[in-house]
PDB file of C-alpha atoms in Angstrom:
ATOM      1  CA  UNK A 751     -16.492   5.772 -15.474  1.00 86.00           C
ATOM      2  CA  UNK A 752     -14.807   5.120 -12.017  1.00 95.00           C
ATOM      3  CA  UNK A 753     -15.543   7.394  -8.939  1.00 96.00           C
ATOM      4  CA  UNK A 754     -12.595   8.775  -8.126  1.00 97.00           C
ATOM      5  CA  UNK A 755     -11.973   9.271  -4.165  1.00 97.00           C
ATOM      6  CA  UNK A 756      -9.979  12.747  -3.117  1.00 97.00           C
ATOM      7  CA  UNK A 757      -9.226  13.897  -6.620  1.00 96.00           C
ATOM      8  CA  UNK A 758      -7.474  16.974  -5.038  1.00 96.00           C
ATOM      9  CA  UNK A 759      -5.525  15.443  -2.724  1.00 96.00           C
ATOM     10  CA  UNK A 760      -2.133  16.480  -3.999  1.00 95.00           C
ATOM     11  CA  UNK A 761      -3.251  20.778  -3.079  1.00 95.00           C
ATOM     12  CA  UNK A 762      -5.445  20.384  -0.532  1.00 95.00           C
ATOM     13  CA  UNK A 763      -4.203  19.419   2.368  1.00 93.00           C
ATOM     14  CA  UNK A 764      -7.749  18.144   4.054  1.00 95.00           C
ATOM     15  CA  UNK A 765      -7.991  16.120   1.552  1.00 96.00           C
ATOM     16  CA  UNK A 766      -5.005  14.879   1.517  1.00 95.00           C
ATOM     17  CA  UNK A 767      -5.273  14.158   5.528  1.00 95.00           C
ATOM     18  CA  UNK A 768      -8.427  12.130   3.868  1.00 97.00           C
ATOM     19  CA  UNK A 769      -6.700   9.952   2.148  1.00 97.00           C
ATOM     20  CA  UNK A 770      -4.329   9.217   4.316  1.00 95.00           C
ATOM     21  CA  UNK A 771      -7.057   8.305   6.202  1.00 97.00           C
ATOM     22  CA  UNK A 772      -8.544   6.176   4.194  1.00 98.00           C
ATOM     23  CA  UNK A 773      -5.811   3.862   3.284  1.00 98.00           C
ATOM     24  CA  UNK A 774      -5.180   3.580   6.765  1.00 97.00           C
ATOM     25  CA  UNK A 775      -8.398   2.389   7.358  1.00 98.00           C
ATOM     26  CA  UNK A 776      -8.554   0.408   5.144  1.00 98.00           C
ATOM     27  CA  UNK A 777      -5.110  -1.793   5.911  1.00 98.00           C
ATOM     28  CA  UNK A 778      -6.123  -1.729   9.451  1.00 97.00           C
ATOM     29  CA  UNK A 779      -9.798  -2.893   8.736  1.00 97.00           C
ATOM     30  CA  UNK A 780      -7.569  -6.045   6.490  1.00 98.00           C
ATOM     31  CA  UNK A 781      -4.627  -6.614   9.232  1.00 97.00           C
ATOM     32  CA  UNK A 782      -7.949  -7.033  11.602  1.00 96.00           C
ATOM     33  CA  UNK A 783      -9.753  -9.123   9.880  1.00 95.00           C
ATOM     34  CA  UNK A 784      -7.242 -11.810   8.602  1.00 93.00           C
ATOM     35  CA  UNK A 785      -4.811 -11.551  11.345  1.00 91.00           C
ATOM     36  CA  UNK A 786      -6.889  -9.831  14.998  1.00 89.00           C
ATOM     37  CA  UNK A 787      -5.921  -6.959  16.841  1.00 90.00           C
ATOM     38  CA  UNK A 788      -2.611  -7.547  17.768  1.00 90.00           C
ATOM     39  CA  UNK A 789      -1.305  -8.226  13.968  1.00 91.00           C
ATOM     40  CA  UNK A 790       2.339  -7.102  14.401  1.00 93.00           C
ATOM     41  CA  UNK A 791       2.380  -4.615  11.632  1.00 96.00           C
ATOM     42  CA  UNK A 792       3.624  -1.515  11.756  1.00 96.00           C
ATOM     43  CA  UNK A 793       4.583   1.897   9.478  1.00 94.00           C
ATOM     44  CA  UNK A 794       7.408   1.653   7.646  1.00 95.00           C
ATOM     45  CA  UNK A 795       8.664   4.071   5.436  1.00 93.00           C
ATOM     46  CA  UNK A 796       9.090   7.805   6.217  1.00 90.00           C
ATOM     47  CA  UNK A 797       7.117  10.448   4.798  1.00 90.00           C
ATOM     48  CA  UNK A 798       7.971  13.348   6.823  1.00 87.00           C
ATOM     49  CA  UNK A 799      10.818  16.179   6.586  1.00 91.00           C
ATOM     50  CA  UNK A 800      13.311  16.354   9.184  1.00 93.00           C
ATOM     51  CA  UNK A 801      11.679  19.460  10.720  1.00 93.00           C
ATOM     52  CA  UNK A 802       8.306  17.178  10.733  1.00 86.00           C
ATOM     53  CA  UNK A 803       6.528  18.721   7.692  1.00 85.00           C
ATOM     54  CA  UNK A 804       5.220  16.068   5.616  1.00 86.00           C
ATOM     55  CA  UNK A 805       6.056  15.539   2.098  1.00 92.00           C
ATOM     56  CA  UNK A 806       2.225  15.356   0.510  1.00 92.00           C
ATOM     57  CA  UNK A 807       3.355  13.916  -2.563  1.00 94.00           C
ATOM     58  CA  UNK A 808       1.430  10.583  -2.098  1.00 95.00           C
ATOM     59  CA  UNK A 809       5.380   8.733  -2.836  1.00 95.00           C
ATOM     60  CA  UNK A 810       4.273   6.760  -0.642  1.00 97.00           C
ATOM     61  CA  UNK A 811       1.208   8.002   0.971  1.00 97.00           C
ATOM     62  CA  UNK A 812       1.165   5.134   3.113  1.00 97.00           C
ATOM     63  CA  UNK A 813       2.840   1.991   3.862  1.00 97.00           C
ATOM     64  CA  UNK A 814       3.240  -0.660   6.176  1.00 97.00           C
ATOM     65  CA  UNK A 815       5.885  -3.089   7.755  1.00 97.00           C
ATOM     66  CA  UNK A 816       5.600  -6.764   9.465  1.00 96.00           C
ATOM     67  CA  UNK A 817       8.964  -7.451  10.935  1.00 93.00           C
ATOM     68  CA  UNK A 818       8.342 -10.653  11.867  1.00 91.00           C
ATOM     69  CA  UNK A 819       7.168 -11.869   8.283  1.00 93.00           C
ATOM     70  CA  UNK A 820       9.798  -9.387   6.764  1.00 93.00           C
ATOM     71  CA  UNK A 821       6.599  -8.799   4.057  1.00 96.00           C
ATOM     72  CA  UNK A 822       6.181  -4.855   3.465  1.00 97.00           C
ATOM     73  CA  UNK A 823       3.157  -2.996   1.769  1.00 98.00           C
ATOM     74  CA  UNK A 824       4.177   0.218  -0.077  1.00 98.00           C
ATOM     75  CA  UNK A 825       1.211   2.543  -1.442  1.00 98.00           C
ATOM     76  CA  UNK A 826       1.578   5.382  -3.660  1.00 98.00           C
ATOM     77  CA  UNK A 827      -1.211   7.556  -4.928  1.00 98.00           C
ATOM     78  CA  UNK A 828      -1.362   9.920  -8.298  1.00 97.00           C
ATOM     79  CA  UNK A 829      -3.354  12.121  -9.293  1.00 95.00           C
ATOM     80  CA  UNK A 830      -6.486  11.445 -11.016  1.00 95.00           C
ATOM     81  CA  UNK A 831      -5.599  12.338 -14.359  1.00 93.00           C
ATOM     82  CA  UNK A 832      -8.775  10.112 -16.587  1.00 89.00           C
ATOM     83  CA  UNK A 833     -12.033   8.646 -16.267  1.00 92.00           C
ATOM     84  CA  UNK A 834     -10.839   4.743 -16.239  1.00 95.00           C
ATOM     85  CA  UNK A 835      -9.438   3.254 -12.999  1.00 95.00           C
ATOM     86  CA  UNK A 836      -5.649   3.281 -13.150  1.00 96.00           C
ATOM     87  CA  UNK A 837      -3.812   0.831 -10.660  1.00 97.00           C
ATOM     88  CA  UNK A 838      -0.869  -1.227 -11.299  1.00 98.00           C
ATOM     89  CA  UNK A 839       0.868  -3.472  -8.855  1.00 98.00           C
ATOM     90  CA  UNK A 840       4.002  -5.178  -8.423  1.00 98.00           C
ATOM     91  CA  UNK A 841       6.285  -7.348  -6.224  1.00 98.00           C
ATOM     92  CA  UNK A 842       9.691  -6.172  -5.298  1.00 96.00           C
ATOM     93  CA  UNK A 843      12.294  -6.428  -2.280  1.00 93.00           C
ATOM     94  CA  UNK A 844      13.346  -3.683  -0.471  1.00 90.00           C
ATOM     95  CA  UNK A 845      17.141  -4.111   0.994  1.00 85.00           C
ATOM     96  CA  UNK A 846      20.111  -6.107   0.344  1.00 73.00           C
ATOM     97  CA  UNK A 847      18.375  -9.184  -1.519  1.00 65.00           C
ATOM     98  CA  UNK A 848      22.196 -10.993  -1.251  1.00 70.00           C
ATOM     99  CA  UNK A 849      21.667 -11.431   2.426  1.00 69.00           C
ATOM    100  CA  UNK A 850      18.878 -13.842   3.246  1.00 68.00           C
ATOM    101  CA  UNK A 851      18.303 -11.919   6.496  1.00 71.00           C
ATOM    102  CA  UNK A 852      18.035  -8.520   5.551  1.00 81.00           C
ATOM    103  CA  UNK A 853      15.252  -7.671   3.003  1.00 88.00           C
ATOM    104  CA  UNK A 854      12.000  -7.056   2.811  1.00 93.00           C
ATOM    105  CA  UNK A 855       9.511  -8.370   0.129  1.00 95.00           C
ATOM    106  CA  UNK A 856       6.778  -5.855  -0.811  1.00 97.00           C
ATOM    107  CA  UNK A 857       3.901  -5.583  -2.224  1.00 98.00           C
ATOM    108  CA  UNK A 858       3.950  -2.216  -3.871  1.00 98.00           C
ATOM    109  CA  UNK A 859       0.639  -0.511  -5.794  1.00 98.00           C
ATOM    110  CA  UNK A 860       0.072   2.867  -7.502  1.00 98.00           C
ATOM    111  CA  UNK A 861      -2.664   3.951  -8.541  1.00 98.00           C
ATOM    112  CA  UNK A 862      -5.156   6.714  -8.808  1.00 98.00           C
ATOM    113  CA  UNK A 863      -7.638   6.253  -5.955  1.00 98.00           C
ATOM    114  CA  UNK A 864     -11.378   5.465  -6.569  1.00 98.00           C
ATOM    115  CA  UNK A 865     -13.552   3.227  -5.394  1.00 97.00           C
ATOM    116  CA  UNK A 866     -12.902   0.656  -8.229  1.00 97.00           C
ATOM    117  CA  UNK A 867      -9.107   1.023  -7.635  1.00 98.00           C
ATOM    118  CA  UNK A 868      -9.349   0.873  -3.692  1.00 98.00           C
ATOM    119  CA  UNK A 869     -11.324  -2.285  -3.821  1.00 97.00           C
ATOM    120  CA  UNK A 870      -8.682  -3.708  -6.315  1.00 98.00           C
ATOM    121  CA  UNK A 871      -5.945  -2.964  -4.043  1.00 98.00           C
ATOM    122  CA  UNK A 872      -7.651  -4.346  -0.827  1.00 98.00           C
ATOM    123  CA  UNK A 873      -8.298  -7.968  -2.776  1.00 98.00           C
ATOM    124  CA  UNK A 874      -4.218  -7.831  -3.370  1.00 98.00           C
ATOM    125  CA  UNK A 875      -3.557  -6.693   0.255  1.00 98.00           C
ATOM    126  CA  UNK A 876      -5.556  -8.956   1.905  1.00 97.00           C
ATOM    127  CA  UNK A 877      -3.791 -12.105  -0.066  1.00 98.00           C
ATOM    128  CA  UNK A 878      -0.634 -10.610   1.069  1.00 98.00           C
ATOM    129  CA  UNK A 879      -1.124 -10.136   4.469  1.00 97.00           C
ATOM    130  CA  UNK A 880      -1.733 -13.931   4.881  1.00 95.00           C
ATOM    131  CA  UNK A 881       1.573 -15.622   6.048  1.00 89.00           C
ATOM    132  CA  UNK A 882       1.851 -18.218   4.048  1.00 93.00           C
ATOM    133  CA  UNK A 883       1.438 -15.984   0.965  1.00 97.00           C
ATOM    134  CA  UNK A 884       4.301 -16.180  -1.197  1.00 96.00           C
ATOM    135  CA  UNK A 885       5.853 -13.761  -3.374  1.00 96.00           C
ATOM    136  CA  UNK A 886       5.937 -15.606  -5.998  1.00 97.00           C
ATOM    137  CA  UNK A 887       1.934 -16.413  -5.664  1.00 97.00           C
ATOM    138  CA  UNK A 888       1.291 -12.600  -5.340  1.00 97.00           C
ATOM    139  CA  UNK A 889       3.171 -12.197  -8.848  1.00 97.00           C
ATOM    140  CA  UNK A 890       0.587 -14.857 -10.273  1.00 97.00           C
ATOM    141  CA  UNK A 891      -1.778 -13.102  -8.550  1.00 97.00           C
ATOM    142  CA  UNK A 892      -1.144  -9.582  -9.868  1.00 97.00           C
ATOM    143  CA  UNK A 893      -0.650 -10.958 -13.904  1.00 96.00           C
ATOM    144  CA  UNK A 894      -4.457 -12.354 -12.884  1.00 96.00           C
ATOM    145  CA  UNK A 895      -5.762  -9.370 -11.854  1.00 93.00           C
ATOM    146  CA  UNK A 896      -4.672  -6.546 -13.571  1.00 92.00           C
TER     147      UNK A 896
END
């Protein structure tokens, strides 16, 4: 049985602040560690209304953009809806993949947050963060893990 993290997240808005939180946390705590304080990523995709209300439907809850790598990390979080961990991960590219210049690979990962899950996602983030990662070692590296 996996401890799930938030579980209410998607009608409570505290908690969803919380896990916000905590997946901020723990990219930053990653970015830090592998790359130092001045790591050059940044957050990418919008998850506010126009008026500034956010969305709060964890598509994405939180996600992150390195310009300079053109690598992306996309995080979306469901509902805990049973008692085993649920994460799956996957590679994709984000743009116009027919110009060489103007896409983004991502690493993209849904799941239902727990600790099991959380710790499973870090391990793939933290490969990916690493600049000489390739996207085609983070595919290996996804059929390995999950």
């Amino acid at each position: 049985m996996v401890k799930h993290l938030f579980k209410t997240f998607l009608s409570n808005i505290q908690e969803y602040k919380a896990s916000e939180y905590f997946w901020r946390n723990l990219c930053e705590s990653i970015l830090i560690k592998n790359q130092g304080q001045e790591h050059g990523w940044e957050i990418w995709l919008n998850i506010h209304f126009i008026d500034g209300t956010p969305f709060l439907d964890g598509s994405p809850i939180y996600s992150l953009i390195s310009p300079d790598n053109r690598k992306g990390i996309c995080i979306y979080q469901d509902e805990p809806s049973k008692a085993t961990m649920s994460i799956v991960a996957w590679m994709d590219k984000f743009g116009s993949i027919d110009d060489d210049e103007n896409f983004i690979e991502e690493l993209v990962i849904t799941c239902e947050l727990s600790e099991e899950s959380s710790q499973l996602a870090g391990e793939l983030m933290e490969t990916w963060v690493k600049e000489n990662t390739s996207y085609y070692e983070m595919e290996l590296l996804i059929e390995k893990k999950l």
